[in-house]
mmCIF file of C-alpha atoms in Angstrom:
data_model
loop_
_atom_site.group_PDB
_atom_site.id
_atom_site.type_symbol
_atom_site.label_atom_id
_atom_site.label_comp_id
_atom_site.label_asym_id
_atom_site.label_seq_id
_atom_site.Cartn_x
_atom_site.Cartn_y
_atom_site.Cartn_z
ATOM 1 C CA MET A 498 183.408 96.508 233.808
ATOM 2 C CA PRO A 499 186.411 94.196 235.119
ATOM 3 C CA GLU A 500 189.522 95.143 233.639
ATOM 4 C CA PRO A 501 190.175 92.910 230.280
ATOM 5 C CA ALA A 502 193.195 91.214 229.485
ATOM 6 C CA ALA A 503 195.204 91.048 232.832
ATOM 7 C CA ALA A 504 196.583 94.557 233.103
ATOM 8 C CA LYS A 505 198.012 94.276 229.402
ATOM 9 C CA VAL A 506 200.262 91.453 230.040
ATOM 10 C CA GLN A 507 201.087 89.741 226.647
ATOM 11 C CA PHE A 508 200.653 85.985 226.363
ATOM 12 C CA SER A 509 200.405 83.175 223.747
ATOM 13 C CA LEU A 510 196.929 81.729 222.672
ATOM 14 C CA GLU A 511 198.586 78.247 222.744
ATOM 15 C CA GLU A 512 198.155 78.647 226.569
ATOM 16 C CA PHE A 513 194.447 77.981 225.848
ATOM 17 C CA GLN A 514 192.818 74.829 224.202
ATOM 18 C CA GLY A 515 191.144 76.874 221.462
ATOM 19 C CA PRO A 516 188.837 79.676 221.507
ATOM 20 C CA LEU A 517 186.127 78.265 223.531
ATOM 21 C CA ASP A 518 188.809 77.792 226.415
ATOM 22 C CA LEU A 519 189.622 81.423 226.191
ATOM 23 C CA LEU A 520 185.956 82.256 226.439
ATOM 24 C CA LEU A 521 185.403 79.972 229.735
ATOM 25 C CA PHE A 522 188.396 81.744 231.132
ATOM 26 C CA LEU A 523 186.926 85.185 230.494
ATOM 27 C CA LEU A 524 183.447 83.879 231.739
ATOM 28 C CA LYS A 525 185.013 82.708 235.055
ATOM 29 C CA LYS A 526 187.490 85.779 235.511
ATOM 30 C CA ASN A 527 184.412 88.057 235.292
ATOM 31 C CA GLU A 528 182.161 85.552 237.504
ATOM 32 C CA ILE A 529 179.585 85.632 234.853
ATOM 33 C CA ASN A 530 176.712 83.164 234.489
ATOM 34 C CA ILE A 531 177.383 80.731 231.288
ATOM 35 C CA TYR A 532 173.654 81.064 230.575
ATOM 36 C CA ASP A 533 173.498 84.931 230.677
ATOM 37 C CA ILE A 534 176.473 86.131 228.733
ATOM 38 C CA PRO A 535 176.907 89.953 228.297
ATOM 39 C CA ILE A 536 177.917 89.465 224.699
ATOM 40 C CA ALA A 537 179.196 93.034 224.150
ATOM 41 C CA GLN A 538 181.569 92.921 227.413
ATOM 42 C CA ILE A 539 183.061 89.495 226.388
ATOM 43 C CA THR A 540 183.352 90.437 222.775
ATOM 44 C CA GLU A 541 185.480 93.319 223.710
ATOM 45 C CA GLN A 542 187.605 91.550 226.022
ATOM 46 C CA PHE A 543 188.267 88.621 223.641
ATOM 47 C CA LEU A 544 189.253 90.903 220.894
ATOM 48 C CA GLU A 545 191.806 92.692 223.356
ATOM 49 C CA TYR A 546 193.260 89.143 224.332
ATOM 50 C CA LEU A 547 193.880 88.586 220.448
ATOM 51 C CA ALA A 548 195.390 91.984 220.155
ATOM 52 C CA LEU A 549 197.925 91.334 223.101
ATOM 53 C CA SER A 550 198.442 87.717 221.850
ATOM 54 C CA THR A 551 202.263 86.997 220.937
ATOM 55 C CA SER A 552 201.336 83.611 219.135
ATOM 56 C CA LEU A 553 202.929 83.084 215.548
ATOM 57 C CA ASN A 554 201.041 79.616 215.089
ATOM 58 C CA LEU A 555 198.790 80.673 211.918
ATOM 59 C CA GLU A 556 196.268 77.856 212.314
ATOM 60 C CA SER A 557 195.670 78.549 216.048
ATOM 61 C CA VAL A 558 195.489 82.277 215.442
ATOM 62 C CA THR A 559 192.918 81.602 212.708
ATOM 63 C CA GLU A 560 190.600 79.764 214.939
ATOM 64 C CA PHE A 561 190.508 82.507 217.462
ATOM 65 C CA TYR A 562 189.631 85.102 214.822
ATOM 66 C CA GLN A 563 186.874 82.888 213.743
ATOM 67 C CA MET A 564 185.381 82.948 216.993
ATOM 68 C CA ALA A 565 185.840 86.843 217.201
ATOM 69 C CA ALA A 566 183.956 87.065 213.859
ATOM 70 C CA GLN A 567 181.085 84.951 215.464
ATOM 71 C CA LEU A 568 181.182 86.898 218.635
ATOM 72 C CA LEU A 569 180.785 90.284 216.450
ATOM 73 C CA TYR A 570 178.033 88.598 214.765
ATOM 74 C CA ILE A 571 176.125 87.624 217.789
ATOM 75 C CA LYS A 572 176.559 91.158 219.276
ATOM 76 C CA SER A 573 175.301 92.663 216.054
ATOM 77 C CA ARG A 574 172.188 90.266 216.413
ATOM 78 C CA THR A 575 171.547 91.386 220.045
ATOM 79 C CA LEU A 576 171.405 95.123 219.035
ATOM 80 C CA LEU A 577 168.598 94.487 216.684
ATOM 81 C CA PRO A 578 165.003 95.415 217.963
ATOM 82 C CA LEU A 579 162.767 92.389 218.502
ATOM 83 C CA PRO A 580 160.217 91.797 216.431
ATOM 84 C CA ALA A 581 156.971 93.315 216.881
ATOM 85 C CA SER A 582 155.071 89.992 216.684
ATOM 86 C CA ASP A 583 155.841 86.207 217.039
ATOM 87 C CA ASP A 584 157.802 86.679 220.092
ATOM 88 C CA ASP A 585 157.554 82.911 220.929
ATOM 89 C CA ALA A 586 159.624 82.298 217.684
ATOM 90 C CA TRP A 587 162.421 84.512 218.765
ATOM 91 C CA GLU A 588 165.711 82.684 219.438
ATOM 92 C CA ASP A 589 168.443 83.911 221.655
ATOM 93 C CA PRO A 590 171.480 84.401 219.201
ATOM 94 C CA ARG A 591 173.743 83.313 221.955
ATOM 95 C CA ARG A 592 172.049 79.940 222.378
ATOM 96 C CA GLU A 593 174.455 78.225 220.119
ATOM 97 C CA LEU A 594 177.485 79.582 221.619
ATOM 98 C CA VAL A 595 176.245 78.698 225.267
ATOM 99 C CA GLU A 596 175.591 75.230 223.721
ATOM 100 C CA LYS A 597 179.282 74.725 222.529
ATOM 101 C CA LEU A 598 180.798 76.313 225.694
ATOM 102 C CA LEU A 599 178.694 73.807 228.189
ATOM 103 C CA GLU A 600 180.008 70.881 225.886
ATOM 104 C CA HIS A 601 183.644 72.163 225.796
ATOM 105 C CA GLN A 602 183.247 72.620 229.623
ATOM 106 C CA LYS A 603 182.247 68.949 229.928
ATOM 107 C CA TYR A 604 185.312 67.870 228.205
ATOM 108 C CA LYS A 605 187.599 70.206 230.323
ATOM 109 C CA ARG A 606 186.295 68.377 233.503
ATOM 110 C CA LEU A 607 186.770 65.013 231.765
ATOM 111 C CA ALA A 608 190.531 65.964 231.050
ATOM 112 C CA GLU A 609 190.798 67.018 234.817
ATOM 113 C CA LEU A 610 189.937 63.603 235.740
ATOM 114 C CA LEU A 611 191.942 61.665 233.504
ATOM 115 C CA ALA A 612 195.069 64.099 234.725
ATOM 116 C CA GLU A 613 194.468 62.718 238.016
ATOM 117 C CA ASN A 614 195.048 59.367 236.566
ATOM 118 C CA GLU A 615 197.877 60.171 234.592
ATOM 119 C CA ALA A 616 200.698 58.808 236.659
ATOM 120 C CA PRO A 617 199.838 55.150 236.035
ATOM 121 C CA LEU A 618 199.899 55.876 232.355
ATOM 122 C CA ASP A 619 203.690 56.175 232.389
ATOM 123 C CA TRP A 620 203.878 52.528 232.830
ATOM 124 C CA ILE A 621 203.393 49.678 230.469
ATOM 125 C CA TYR A 622 200.464 47.116 231.649
ATOM 126 C CA GLU A 623 200.780 43.753 231.215
ATOM 127 C CA ARG A 624 198.172 41.844 229.026
ATOM 128 C CA LYS A 625 196.298 39.054 230.950
ATOM 129 C CA LYS A 626 193.536 36.811 230.325
ATOM 130 C CA PRO A 627 189.928 38.227 230.881
ATOM 131 C CA GLN A 628 189.358 39.102 234.579
ATOM 132 C CA PRO A 629 186.192 39.517 236.251
ATOM 133 C CA ALA A 630 183.890 42.019 234.794
ATOM 134 C CA LEU A 631 183.964 45.538 235.187
ATOM 135 C CA PRO A 632 181.845 46.947 237.986
ATOM 136 C CA PHE A 633 178.814 47.694 235.812
ATOM 137 C CA ALA A 634 175.232 47.527 237.015
ATOM 138 C CA GLN A 635 172.985 45.055 235.183
ATOM 139 C CA GLY A 636 170.034 46.470 233.443
ATOM 140 C CA ASP A 637 167.114 45.285 231.045
ATOM 141 C CA GLU A 638 167.513 45.520 227.229
ATOM 142 C CA ALA A 639 165.683 49.082 227.113
ATOM 143 C CA TRP A 640 168.651 50.973 225.677
ATOM 144 C CA ALA A 641 168.374 54.743 225.818
ATOM 145 C CA LYS A 642 170.730 57.159 223.830
ATOM 146 C CA ILE A 643 173.322 59.045 226.305
ATOM 147 C CA GLU A 644 175.411 62.078 226.048
ATOM 148 C CA VAL A 645 179.015 62.558 226.819
ATOM 149 C CA TRP A 646 178.215 63.730 230.352
ATOM 150 C CA ASP A 647 176.653 60.349 230.959
ATOM 151 C CA LEU A 648 179.663 58.812 229.513
ATOM 152 C CA PHE A 649 182.083 60.845 231.951
ATOM 153 C CA GLN A 650 179.848 59.705 235.155
ATOM 154 C CA THR A 651 180.014 55.825 234.081
ATOM 155 C CA PHE A 652 183.954 56.417 233.630
ATOM 156 C CA SER A 653 184.309 58.137 236.741
ATOM 157 C CA LYS A 654 182.748 55.120 238.652
ATOM 158 C CA ILE A 655 184.737 52.706 236.767
ATOM 159 C CA MET A 656 188.140 54.430 237.678
ATOM 160 C CA LYS A 657 187.020 54.497 241.420
ATOM 161 C CA GLY A 658 186.718 50.745 241.218
ATOM 162 C CA LEU A 659 189.959 49.843 239.549
ATOM 163 C CA SER A 660 193.054 49.047 241.538
ATOM 164 C CA SER A 661 195.580 51.539 241.337
ATOM 165 C CA GLU A 662 198.557 48.946 241.200
ATOM 166 C CA ARG A 663 201.024 49.328 238.528
ATOM 167 C CA VAL A 664 202.600 46.410 236.659
ATOM 168 C CA LEU A 665 205.840 47.101 235.321
ATOM 169 C CA ASN A 666 206.231 44.566 232.620
ATOM 170 C CA LEU A 667 207.706 45.000 228.942
ATOM 171 C CA MET A 668 204.493 43.549 227.289
ATOM 172 C CA GLU A 669 202.453 44.948 224.332
ATOM 173 C CA GLU A 670 201.464 48.396 225.116
ATOM 174 C CA VAL A 671 197.689 49.331 224.671
ATOM 175 C CA SER A 672 197.105 52.572 222.810
ATOM 176 C CA ILE A 673 194.076 54.794 221.880
ATOM 177 C CA HIS A 674 194.574 54.156 218.041
ATOM 178 C CA GLU A 675 194.323 50.298 218.610
ATOM 179 C CA LYS A 676 190.951 50.745 220.431
ATOM 180 C CA ILE A 677 189.621 53.000 217.695
ATOM 181 C CA THR A 678 190.567 50.671 215.294
ATOM 182 C CA LEU A 679 189.024 47.686 217.270
ATOM 183 C CA VAL A 680 185.742 49.780 217.367
ATOM 184 C CA ARG A 681 185.719 50.294 213.648
ATOM 185 C CA GLU A 682 186.464 46.463 213.004
ATOM 186 C CA ILE A 683 183.818 45.371 215.424
ATOM 187 C CA LEU A 684 180.877 47.897 213.842
ATOM 188 C CA THR A 685 182.030 46.968 210.285
ATOM 189 C CA GLU A 686 180.828 43.243 211.188
ATOM 190 C CA LYS A 687 178.001 44.037 213.522
ATOM 191 C CA GLU A 688 175.552 46.992 214.161
ATOM 192 C CA SER A 689 176.610 47.498 217.838
ATOM 193 C CA CYS A 690 178.912 46.175 220.475
ATOM 194 C CA LEU A 691 179.430 46.740 224.243
ATOM 195 C CA PHE A 692 182.188 48.796 226.058
ATOM 196 C CA THR A 693 183.111 45.464 227.805
ATOM 197 C CA ASP A 694 183.872 44.032 224.419
ATOM 198 C CA LEU A 695 186.917 46.387 223.947
ATOM 199 C CA ILE A 696 188.573 45.405 227.168
ATOM 200 C CA LEU A 697 190.883 42.325 227.525
ATOM 201 C CA ASN A 698 191.971 43.268 230.904
ATOM 202 C CA PRO A 699 189.386 44.893 233.084
ATOM 203 C CA GLN A 700 192.081 45.287 235.864
ATOM 204 C CA SER A 701 194.306 47.386 233.793
ATOM 205 C CA VAL A 702 193.863 51.185 234.136
ATOM 206 C CA LEU A 703 195.662 51.875 230.905
ATOM 207 C CA GLU A 704 193.173 49.466 228.728
ATOM 208 C CA VAL A 705 190.199 51.019 230.093
ATOM 209 C CA VAL A 706 191.354 54.659 229.900
ATOM 210 C CA CYS A 707 192.682 53.861 226.233
ATOM 211 C CA ALA A 708 189.140 52.346 225.423
ATOM 212 C CA PHE A 709 187.334 55.217 226.874
ATOM 213 C CA LEU A 710 189.346 58.059 225.130
ATOM 214 C CA ALA A 711 188.838 55.860 221.856
ATOM 215 C CA ILE A 712 184.994 56.007 222.439
ATOM 216 C CA LEU A 713 185.218 59.754 223.202
ATOM 217 C CA GLU A 714 187.304 60.434 220.084
ATOM 218 C CA LEU A 715 184.784 58.447 217.839
ATOM 219 C CA VAL A 716 181.587 60.361 219.572
ATOM 220 C CA LYS A 717 183.537 63.725 218.898
ATOM 221 C CA ALA A 718 183.903 62.937 215.071
ATOM 222 C CA GLN A 719 180.104 61.718 215.062
ATOM 223 C CA THR A 720 181.090 58.282 214.121
ATOM 224 C CA ILE A 721 179.260 56.452 217.045
ATOM 225 C CA VAL A 722 176.148 56.948 219.312
ATOM 226 C CA LEU A 723 176.065 55.562 222.684
ATOM 227 C CA TYR A 724 173.367 53.788 224.694
ATOM 228 C CA GLN A 725 172.890 52.706 228.113
ATOM 229 C CA SER A 726 170.007 50.497 229.709
ATOM 230 C CA LEU A 727 170.806 51.519 233.033
ATOM 231 C CA LEU A 728 172.791 54.294 234.917
ATOM 232 C CA PHE A 729 176.208 53.215 235.422
ATOM 233 C CA GLY A 730 175.460 50.223 233.272
ATOM 234 C CA ASP A 731 177.467 48.792 230.332
ATOM 235 C CA ILE A 732 177.589 50.958 227.264
ATOM 236 C CA GLN A 733 176.404 49.901 223.932
ATOM 237 C CA ILE A 734 178.306 51.298 221.091
ATOM 238 C CA ARG A 735 176.315 51.872 217.577
ATOM 239 C CA ARG A 736 177.403 53.232 214.413
ATOM 240 C CA HIS A 737 176.373 56.702 213.785
ATOM 241 C CA SER A 738 173.789 56.941 210.818
ATOM 242 C CA GLY A 739 176.821 58.845 208.864
ATOM 243 C CA GLY A 740 179.664 57.500 210.348
ATOM 244 C CA PHE A 741 182.432 55.236 208.815
#
């Protein structure tokens, strides 16, 4: 078994963006398939990392210990003998954890993409009158529900098509909070809106990124549901049944 905890070097849990981030680190470090996690090995290494942590942030540490408890629970379930009958009804106790890890992995990839476009965000972008539409493909009205990964692909295509030219101008700054408020206001009046409805200046990298991050936050909060009629087409935003 690979040596855990990097030769007993102390570290801070704040180096990881939550317990799922630490788990992904351990899987990568040990070259483990995310779909076939050796739960006993990973649980042992996870606990050793907690023991070596120098973190003092109580809230942060609590999250990690909650995950440790979940890992121990999953480990105990994997040690139980399989039922003699109803094999088809048996569910892998690791399934929910794997789904969470896959979702977290998607968000990490998205964060890496945004980091590549971080430099332009240090500038303030000038507000202009509406420009030509974003490079969306046109589709029919057969809207289908999409997931975060589909949203990520669409955003990636948009960013590739935007000009990287930066405009230094002391005009009103665009913020993620502003876009979240705009989405809420629109969906309070209507059942749905489009991503393009949130963009006043399609040529502004800052405005597009803020709108995208606002949507991402609302999706994570299970406040909205996203639909698309065509791959890379405009995104329709609807209120979640329990949202707002």
